Short mmCIF file of C-alpha atoms (C1' of nucleotides) in Angstrom, two decimals:
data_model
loop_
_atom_site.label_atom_id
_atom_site.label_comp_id
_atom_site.label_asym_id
_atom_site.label_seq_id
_atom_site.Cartn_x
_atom_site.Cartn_y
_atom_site.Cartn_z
CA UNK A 1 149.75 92.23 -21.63
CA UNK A 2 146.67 92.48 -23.75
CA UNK A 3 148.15 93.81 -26.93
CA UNK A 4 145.34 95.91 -26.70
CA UNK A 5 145.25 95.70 -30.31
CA UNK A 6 148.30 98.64 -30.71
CA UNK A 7 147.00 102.40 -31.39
CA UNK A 8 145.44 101.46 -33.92
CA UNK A 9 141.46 101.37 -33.11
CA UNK A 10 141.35 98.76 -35.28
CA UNK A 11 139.38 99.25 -38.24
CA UNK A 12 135.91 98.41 -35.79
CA UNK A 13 135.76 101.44 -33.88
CA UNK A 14 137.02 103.33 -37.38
CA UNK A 15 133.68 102.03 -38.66
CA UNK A 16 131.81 102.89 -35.62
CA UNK A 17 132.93 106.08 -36.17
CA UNK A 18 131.92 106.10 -40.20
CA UNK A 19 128.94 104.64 -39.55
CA UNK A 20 127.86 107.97 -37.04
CA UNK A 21 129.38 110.36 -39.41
CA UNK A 22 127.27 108.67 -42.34
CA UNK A 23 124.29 108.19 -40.61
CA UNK A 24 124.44 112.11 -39.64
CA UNK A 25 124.46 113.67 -43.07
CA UNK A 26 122.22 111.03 -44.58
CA UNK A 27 119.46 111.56 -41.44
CA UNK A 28 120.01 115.22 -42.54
CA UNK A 29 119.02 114.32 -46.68
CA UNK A 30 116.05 112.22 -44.96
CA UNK A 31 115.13 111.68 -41.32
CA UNK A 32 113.18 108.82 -42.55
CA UNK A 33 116.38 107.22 -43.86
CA UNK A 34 116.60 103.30 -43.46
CA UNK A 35 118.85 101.38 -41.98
CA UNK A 36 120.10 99.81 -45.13
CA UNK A 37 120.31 103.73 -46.72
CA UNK A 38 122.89 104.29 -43.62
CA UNK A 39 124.64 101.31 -43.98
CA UNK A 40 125.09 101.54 -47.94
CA UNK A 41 126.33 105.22 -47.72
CA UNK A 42 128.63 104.07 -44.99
CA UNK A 43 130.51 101.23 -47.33
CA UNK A 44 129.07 98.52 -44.99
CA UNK A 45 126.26 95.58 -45.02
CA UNK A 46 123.01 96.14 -43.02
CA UNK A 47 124.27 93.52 -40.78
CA UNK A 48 127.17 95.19 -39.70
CA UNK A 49 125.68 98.18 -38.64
CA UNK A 50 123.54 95.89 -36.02
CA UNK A 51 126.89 94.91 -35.05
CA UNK A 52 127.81 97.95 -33.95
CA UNK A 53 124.06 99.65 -32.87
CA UNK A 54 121.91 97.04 -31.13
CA UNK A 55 118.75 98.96 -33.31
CA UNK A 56 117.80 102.06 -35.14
CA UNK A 57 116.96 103.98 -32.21
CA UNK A 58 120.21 103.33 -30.62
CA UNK A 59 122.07 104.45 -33.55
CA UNK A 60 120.24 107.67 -33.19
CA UNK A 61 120.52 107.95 -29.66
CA UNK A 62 124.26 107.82 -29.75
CA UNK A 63 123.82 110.91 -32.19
CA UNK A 64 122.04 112.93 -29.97
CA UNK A 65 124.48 112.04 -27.24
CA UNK A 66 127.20 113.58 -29.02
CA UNK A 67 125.43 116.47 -29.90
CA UNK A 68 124.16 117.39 -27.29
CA UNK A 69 127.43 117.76 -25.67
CA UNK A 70 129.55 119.28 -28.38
CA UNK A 71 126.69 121.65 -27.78
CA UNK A 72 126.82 122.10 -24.68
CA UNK A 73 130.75 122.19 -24.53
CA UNK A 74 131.08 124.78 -26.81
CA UNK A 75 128.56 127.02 -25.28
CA UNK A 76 130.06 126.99 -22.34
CA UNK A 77 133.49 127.15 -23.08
CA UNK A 78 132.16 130.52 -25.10
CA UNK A 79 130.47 132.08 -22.64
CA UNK A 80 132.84 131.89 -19.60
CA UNK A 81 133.02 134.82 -17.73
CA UNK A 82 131.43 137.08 -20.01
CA UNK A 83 128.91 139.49 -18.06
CA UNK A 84 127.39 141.44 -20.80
CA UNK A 85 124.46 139.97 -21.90
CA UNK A 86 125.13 140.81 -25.58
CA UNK A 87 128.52 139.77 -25.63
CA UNK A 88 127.57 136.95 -24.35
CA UNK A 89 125.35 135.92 -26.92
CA UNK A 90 127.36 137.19 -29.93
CA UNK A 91 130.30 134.55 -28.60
CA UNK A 92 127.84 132.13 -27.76
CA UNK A 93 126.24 131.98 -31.04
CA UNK A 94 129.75 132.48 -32.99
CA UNK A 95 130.78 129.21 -30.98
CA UNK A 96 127.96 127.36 -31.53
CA UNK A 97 127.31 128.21 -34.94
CA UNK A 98 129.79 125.61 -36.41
CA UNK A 99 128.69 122.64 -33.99
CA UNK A 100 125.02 123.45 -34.18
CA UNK A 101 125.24 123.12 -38.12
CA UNK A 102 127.20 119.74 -37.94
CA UNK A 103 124.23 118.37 -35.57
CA UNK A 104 121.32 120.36 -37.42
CA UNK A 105 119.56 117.59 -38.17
CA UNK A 106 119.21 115.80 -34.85
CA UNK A 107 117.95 120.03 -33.66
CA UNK A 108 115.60 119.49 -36.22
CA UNK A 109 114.29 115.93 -35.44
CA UNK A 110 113.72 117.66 -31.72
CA UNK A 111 111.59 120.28 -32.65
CA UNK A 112 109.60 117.72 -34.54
CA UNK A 113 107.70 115.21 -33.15
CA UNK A 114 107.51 111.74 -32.76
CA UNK A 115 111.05 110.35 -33.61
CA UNK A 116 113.21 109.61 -30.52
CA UNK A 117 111.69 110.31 -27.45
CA UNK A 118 113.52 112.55 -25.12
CA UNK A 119 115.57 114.87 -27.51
CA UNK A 120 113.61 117.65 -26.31
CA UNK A 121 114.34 116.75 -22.51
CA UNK A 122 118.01 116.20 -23.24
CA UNK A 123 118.53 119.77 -25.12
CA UNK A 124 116.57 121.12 -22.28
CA UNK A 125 119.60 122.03 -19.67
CA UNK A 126 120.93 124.05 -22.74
CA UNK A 127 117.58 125.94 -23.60
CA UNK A 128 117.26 126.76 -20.23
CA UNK A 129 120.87 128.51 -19.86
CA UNK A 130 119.80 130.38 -22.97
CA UNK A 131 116.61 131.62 -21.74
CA UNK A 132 117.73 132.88 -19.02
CA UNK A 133 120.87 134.78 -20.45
CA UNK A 134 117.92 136.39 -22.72
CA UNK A 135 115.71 136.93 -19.21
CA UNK A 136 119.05 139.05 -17.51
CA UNK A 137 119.22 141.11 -20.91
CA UNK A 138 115.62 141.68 -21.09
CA UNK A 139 115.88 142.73 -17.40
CA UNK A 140 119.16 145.21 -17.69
CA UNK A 141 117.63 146.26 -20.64
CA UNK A 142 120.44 145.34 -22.85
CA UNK A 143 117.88 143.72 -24.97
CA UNK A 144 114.59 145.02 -25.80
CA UNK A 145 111.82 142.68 -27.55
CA UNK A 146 108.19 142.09 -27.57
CA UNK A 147 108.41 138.28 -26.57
CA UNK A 148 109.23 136.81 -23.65
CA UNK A 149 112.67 135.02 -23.07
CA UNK A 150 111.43 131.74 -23.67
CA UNK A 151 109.67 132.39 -27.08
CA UNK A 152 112.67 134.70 -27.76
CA UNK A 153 115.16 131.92 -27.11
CA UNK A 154 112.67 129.55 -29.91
CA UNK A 155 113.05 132.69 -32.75
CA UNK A 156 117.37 132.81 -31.87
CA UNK A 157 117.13 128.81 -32.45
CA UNK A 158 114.64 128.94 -35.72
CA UNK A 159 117.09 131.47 -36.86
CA UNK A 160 119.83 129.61 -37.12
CA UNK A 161 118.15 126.93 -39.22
CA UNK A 162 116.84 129.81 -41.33
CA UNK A 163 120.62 130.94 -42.04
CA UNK A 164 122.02 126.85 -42.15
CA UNK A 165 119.37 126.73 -44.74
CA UNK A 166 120.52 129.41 -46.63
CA UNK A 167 123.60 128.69 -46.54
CA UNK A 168 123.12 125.53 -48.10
CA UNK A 169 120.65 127.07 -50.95
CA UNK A 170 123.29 128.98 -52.01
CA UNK A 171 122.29 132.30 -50.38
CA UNK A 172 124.87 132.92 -48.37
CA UNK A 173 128.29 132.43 -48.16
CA UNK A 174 129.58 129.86 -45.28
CA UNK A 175 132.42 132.41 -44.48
CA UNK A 176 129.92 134.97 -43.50
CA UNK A 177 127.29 132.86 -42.41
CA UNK A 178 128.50 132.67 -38.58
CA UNK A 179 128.86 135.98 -38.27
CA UNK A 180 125.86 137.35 -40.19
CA UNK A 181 123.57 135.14 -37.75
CA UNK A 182 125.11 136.68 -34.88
CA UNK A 183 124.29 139.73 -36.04
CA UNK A 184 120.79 138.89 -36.79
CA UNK A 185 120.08 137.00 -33.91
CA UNK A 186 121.47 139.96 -31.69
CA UNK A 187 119.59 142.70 -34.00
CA UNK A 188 116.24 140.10 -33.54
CA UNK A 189 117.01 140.73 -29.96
CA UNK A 190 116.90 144.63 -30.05
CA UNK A 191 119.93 145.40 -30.27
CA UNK A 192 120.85 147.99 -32.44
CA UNK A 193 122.66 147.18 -35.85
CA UNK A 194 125.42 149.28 -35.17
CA UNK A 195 126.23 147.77 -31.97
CA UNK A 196 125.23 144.50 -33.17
CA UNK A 197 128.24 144.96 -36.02
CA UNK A 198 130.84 146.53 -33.73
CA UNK A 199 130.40 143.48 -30.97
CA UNK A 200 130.67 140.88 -33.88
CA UNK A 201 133.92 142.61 -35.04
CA UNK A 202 135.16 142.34 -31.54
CA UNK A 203 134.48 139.26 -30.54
CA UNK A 204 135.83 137.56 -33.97
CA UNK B 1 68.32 120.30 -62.77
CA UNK B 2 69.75 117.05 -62.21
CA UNK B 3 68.50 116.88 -58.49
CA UNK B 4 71.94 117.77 -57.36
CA UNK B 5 70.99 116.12 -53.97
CA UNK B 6 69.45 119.33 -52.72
CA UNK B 7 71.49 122.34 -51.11
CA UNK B 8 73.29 119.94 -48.86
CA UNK B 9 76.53 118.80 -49.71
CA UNK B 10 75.41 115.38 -48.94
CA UNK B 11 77.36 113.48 -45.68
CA UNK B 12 79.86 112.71 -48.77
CA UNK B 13 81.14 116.10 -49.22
CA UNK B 14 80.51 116.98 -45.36
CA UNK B 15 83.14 113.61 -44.74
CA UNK B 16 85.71 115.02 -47.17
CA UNK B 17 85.91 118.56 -45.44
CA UNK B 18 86.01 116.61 -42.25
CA UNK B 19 88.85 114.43 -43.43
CA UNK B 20 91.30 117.07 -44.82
CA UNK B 21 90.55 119.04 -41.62
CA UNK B 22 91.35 116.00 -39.26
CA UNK B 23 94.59 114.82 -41.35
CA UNK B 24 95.68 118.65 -41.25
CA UNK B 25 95.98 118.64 -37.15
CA UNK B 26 96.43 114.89 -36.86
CA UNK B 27 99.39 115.52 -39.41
CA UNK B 28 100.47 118.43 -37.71
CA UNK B 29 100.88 116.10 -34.63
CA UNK B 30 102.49 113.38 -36.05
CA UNK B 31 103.60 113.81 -40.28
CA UNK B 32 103.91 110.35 -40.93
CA UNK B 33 101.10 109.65 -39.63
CA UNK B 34 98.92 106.65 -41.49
CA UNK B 35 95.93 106.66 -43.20
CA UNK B 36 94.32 104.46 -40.91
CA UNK B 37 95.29 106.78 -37.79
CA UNK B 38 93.93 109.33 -40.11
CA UNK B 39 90.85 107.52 -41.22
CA UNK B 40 89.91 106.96 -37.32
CA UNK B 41 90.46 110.65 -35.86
CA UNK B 42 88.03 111.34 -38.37
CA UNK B 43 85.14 108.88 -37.44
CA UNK B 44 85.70 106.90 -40.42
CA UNK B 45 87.11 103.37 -41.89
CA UNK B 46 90.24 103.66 -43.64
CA UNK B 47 88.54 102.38 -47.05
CA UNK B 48 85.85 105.63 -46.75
CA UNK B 49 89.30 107.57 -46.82
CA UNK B 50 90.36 106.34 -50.21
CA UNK B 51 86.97 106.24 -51.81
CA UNK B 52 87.59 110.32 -51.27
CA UNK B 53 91.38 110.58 -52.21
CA UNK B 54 93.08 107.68 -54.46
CA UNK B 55 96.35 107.71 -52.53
CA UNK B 56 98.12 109.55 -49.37
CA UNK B 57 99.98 111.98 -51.78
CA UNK B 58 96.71 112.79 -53.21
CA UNK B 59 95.04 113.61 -49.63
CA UNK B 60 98.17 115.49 -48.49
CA UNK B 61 98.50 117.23 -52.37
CA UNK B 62 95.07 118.73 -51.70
CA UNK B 63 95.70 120.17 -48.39
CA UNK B 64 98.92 121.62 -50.03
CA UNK B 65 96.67 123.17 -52.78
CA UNK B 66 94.77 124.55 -50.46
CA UNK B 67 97.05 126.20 -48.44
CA UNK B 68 98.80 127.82 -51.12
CA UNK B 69 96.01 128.97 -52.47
CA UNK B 70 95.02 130.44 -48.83
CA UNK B 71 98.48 131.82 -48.05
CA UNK B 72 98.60 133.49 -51.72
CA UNK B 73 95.07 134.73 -51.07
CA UNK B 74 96.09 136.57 -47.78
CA UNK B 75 98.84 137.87 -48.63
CA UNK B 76 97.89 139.46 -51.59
CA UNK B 77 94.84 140.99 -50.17
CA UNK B 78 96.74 142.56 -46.93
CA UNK B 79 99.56 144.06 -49.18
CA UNK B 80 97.34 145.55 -51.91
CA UNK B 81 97.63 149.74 -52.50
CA UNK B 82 100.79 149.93 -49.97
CA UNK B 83 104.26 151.38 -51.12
CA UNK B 84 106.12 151.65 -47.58
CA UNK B 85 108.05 148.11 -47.34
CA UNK B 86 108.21 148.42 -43.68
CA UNK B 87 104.21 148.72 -43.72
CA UNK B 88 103.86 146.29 -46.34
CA UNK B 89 105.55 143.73 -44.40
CA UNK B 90 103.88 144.26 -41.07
CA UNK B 91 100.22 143.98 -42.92
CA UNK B 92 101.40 140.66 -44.68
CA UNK B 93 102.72 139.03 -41.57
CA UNK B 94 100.03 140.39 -39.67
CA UNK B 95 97.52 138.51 -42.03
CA UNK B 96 99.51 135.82 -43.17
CA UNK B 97 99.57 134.91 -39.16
CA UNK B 98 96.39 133.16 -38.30
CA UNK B 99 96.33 130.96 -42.27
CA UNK B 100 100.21 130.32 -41.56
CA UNK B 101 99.22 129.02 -38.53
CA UNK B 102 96.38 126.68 -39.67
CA UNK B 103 98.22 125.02 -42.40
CA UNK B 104 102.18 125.33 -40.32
CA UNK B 105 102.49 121.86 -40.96
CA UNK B 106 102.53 121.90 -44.38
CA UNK B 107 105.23 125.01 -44.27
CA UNK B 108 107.36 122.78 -41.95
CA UNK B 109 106.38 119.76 -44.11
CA UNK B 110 107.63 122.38 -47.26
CA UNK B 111 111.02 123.24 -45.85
CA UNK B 112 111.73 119.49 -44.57
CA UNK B 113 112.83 116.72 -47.35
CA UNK B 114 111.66 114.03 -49.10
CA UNK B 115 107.75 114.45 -48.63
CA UNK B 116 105.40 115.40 -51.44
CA UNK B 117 107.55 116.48 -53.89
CA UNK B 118 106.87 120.35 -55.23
CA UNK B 119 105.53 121.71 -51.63
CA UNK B 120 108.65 123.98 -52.46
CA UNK B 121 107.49 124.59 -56.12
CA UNK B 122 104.20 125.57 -55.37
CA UNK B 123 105.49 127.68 -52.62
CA UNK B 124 108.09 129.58 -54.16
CA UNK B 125 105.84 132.34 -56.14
CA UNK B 126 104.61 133.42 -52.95
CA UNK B 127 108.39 133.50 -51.56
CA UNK B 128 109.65 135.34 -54.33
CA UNK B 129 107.51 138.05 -53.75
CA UNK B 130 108.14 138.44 -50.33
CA UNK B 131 111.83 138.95 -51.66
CA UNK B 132 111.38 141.14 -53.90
CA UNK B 133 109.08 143.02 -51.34
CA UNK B 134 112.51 142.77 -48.79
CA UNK B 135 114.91 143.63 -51.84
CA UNK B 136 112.99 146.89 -51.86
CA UNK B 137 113.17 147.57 -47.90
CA UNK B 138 116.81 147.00 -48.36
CA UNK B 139 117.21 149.21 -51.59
CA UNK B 140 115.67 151.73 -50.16
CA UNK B 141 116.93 151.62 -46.69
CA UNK B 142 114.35 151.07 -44.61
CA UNK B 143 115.60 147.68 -43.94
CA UNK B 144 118.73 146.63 -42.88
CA UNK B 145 120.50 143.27 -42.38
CA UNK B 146 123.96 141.68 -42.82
CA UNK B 147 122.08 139.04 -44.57
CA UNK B 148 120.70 139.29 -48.34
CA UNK B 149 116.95 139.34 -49.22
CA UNK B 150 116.82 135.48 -49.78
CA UNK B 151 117.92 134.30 -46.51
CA UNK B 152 116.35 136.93 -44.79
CA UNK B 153 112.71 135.72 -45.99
CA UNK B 154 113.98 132.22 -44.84
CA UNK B 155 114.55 133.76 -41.60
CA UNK B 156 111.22 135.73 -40.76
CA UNK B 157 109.65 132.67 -42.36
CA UNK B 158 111.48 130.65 -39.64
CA UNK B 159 110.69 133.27 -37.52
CA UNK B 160 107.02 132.91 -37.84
CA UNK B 161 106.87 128.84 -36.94
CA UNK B 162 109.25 130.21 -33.59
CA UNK B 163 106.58 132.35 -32.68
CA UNK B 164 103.89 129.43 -33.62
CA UNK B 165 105.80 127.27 -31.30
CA UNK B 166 105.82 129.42 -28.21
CA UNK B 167 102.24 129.96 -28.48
CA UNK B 168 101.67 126.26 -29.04
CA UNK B 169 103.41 125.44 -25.85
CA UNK B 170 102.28 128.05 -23.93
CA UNK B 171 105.13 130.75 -23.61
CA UNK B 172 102.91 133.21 -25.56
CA UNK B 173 99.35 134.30 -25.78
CA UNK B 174 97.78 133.51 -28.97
CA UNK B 175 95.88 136.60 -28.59
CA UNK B 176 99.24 138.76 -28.67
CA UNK B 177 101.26 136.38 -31.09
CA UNK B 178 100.25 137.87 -34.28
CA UNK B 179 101.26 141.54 -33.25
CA UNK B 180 104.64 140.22 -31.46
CA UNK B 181 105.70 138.30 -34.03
CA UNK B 182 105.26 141.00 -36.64
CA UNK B 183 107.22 143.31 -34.39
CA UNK B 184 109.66 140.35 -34.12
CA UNK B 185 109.52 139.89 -37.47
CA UNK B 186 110.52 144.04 -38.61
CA UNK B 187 112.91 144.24 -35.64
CA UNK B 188 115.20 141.36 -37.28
CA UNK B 189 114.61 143.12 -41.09
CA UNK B 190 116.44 146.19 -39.16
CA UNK B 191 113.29 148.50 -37.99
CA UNK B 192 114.00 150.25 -34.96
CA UNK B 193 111.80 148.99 -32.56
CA UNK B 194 110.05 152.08 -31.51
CA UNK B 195 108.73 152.24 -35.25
CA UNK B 196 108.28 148.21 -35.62
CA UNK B 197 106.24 148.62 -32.65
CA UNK B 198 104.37 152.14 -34.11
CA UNK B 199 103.63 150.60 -37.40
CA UNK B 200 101.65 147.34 -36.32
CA UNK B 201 99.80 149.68 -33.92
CA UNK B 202 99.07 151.78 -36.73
CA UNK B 203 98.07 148.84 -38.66
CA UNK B 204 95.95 146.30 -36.61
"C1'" DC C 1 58.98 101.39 -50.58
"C1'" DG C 2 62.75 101.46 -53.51
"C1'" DT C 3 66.54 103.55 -55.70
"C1'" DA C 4 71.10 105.57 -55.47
"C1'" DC C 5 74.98 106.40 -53.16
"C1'" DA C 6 78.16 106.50 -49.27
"C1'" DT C 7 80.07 103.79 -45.94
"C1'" DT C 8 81.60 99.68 -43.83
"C1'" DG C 9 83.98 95.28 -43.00
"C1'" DC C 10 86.62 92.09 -44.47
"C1'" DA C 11 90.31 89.92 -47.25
"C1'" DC C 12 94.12 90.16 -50.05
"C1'" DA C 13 98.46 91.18 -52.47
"C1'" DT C 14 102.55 93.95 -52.27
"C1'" DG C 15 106.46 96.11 -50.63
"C1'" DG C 16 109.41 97.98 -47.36
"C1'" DT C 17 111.77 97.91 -42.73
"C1'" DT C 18 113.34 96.03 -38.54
"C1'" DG C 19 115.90 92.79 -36.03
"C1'" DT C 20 118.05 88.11 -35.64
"C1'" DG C 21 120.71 83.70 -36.70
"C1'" DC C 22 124.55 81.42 -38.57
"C1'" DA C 23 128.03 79.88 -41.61
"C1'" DA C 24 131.54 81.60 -44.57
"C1'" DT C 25 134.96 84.94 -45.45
"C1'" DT C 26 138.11 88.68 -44.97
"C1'" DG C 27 141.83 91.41 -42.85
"C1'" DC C 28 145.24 92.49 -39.08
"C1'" DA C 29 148.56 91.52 -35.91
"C1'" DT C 30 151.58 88.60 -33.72
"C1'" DA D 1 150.96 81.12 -41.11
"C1'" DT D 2 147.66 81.23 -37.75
"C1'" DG D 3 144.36 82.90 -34.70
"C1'" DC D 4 141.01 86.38 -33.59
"C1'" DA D 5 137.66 89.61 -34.47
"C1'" DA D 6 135.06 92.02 -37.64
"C1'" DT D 7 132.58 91.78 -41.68
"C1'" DT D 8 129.77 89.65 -45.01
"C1'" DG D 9 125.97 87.15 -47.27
"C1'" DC D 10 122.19 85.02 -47.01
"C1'" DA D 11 117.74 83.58 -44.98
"C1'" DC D 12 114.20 84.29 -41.96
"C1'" DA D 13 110.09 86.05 -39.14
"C1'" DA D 14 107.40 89.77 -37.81
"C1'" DC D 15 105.27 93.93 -38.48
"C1'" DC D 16 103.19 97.80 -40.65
"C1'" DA D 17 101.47 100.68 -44.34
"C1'" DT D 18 99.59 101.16 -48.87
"C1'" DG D 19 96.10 100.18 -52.28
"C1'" DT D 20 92.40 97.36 -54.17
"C1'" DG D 21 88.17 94.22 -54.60
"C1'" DC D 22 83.66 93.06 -53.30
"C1'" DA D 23 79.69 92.00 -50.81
"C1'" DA D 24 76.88 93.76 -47.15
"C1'" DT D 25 74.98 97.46 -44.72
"C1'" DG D 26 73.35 101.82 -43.87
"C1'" DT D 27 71.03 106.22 -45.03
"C1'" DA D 28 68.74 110.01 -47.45
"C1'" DC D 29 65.48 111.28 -50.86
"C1'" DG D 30 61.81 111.00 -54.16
#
DNA sequence: CGTACATTGCACATGGTTGTGCAATTGCAT
DNA sequence: ATGCAATTGCACAACCATGTGCAATGTACG
């Protein structure tokens, strides 16, 4: 019956797997990193990484993939049935916080330019949800700010980074960190601090 | 009296300015962009390109230089003779805006990795002021934020490209951007919005 | 016109990266 | 141990970008 090779997934898909994890932090130390860079930090020859990715761009491609829907997931799995706006954006970001530093780097490559086309398109769906949670808290007034949703939902995004980067300067403790950028993100919204606190408090 | 080719810089000096200008947008588009892609967008043969600048670090270093040297400029003009933090900020941002946004590449190029090394460096006296300037707010209470001085100037630097971002694909009006994003900018340091809002009125 | 200088158009060497081919080797599981 | 699959270790071709050299061409200015 196909000894399917037992539980085990055999020590190919195990470097699969290494190979993605490497690739993702050492993309993050240099998004110009080469294939050879990858393969080296992984344990593993150049060749074998072909073996596994049929070129660069694949190998990248399956990153984004993954991001995008641990992303995706976890923002949804945080936000369901929440109706306040604000709530909803304090779990939200708590939930995402974690998942969204993991994948930073591939966030950052899609804000940039040229690298793999269609990064942008394929965060899209999860922008969109985003702007318009902002657009209903703009409109009950739960949120009060001088930009639009859209431009609003680029600041709560750029904010993040800001505290990831922190974080990793030094600045910042990684215990805090989730919830201080909730709190930030909500008080960038217009929400008051106080409230801002007392909903992070809650919701954690 | 040396002739010095009369008042005219000469086409030589007229082909430099219109090199760094052309690698600052085509850059902006693109940062790995070559010399020779550089070199054309300018009306020019790659070898004109580095009979002006020895190497691509050299071309890029000067743009750096140059931005700096704008940024530091700006900033220290809009924030001279003001004591209020809050104030002090909005002036800053609101005249840091349009030189930020000329030279945003280099900012992004900054914060990113392995580039030209020392974009950070030659950055980080105008940062420290900035937290020293938000160290104050906080001390004194007219800011407020869950997050310490040094990650909150990463965040309303982060801020800034958001709002840079927006305009660039359309979500915002440039002509509003600078005065939203400096509200934007005062909300997230803990202003209440009504005086955000009051100040860059007051200011602009 | 003729001088000086900037620009051009090659050509070249160098170095790095991508992707592929193939034989030899290693490790795991039966 | 033996077979199977993955991994390795080269070697290779192709491409692209960086810098440099040099002769030819243009262009402004006295």
């Amino acid at each position: 019956m196909t000894a399917m090779t037992t539980g085990s997934t055999s020590r190919a898909d195990a470097n699969r797997r290494r190979i993605l994890d490497v690739a993702l932090t050492e993309l993050l130390r240099d998004p110009d990193a080469s294939m050879d860079q990858i393969a080296r930090a992984a344990g593993v020859v150049r060749r074998t990484v072909y073996g596994h990715f049929p070129s660069r761009e694949a190998l990248i491609s399956t990153l984004v993939d993954e991001a995008v829907q641990a992303l995706a997931d976890a923002d949804a799995h945080a936000r369901a049935g929440v109706s306040d706006p604000a709530e909803s954006v304090a779990r939200s970001v708590l939930a995402l916080w974690p998942v969204a530093d993991r994948y930073r780097l591939l966030i950052a490559l899609a804000q940039r330019t040229v690298t793999v086309q269609g990064i942008r398109d394929r965060l899209a769906p999860l922008r969109e949800n985003k702007v318009r949670l902002l657009q209903r808290g703009l409109d009950e007034g739960v949120f009060a700010s001088p930009l639009p949703a859209p431009a609003l939902a680029y600041v709560h995004e750029q904010m993040l980074f800001a505290v990831m980067e922190a974080v990793n300067d030094g600045l910042l403790a990684a215990q805090e960190a989730g919830r201080s950028a909730t709190v930030a993100v909500l008080t960038a919204a217009g929400v008051p601090a106080s409230r801002a606190t007392e909903l992070v408090a809650g919701v954690s």
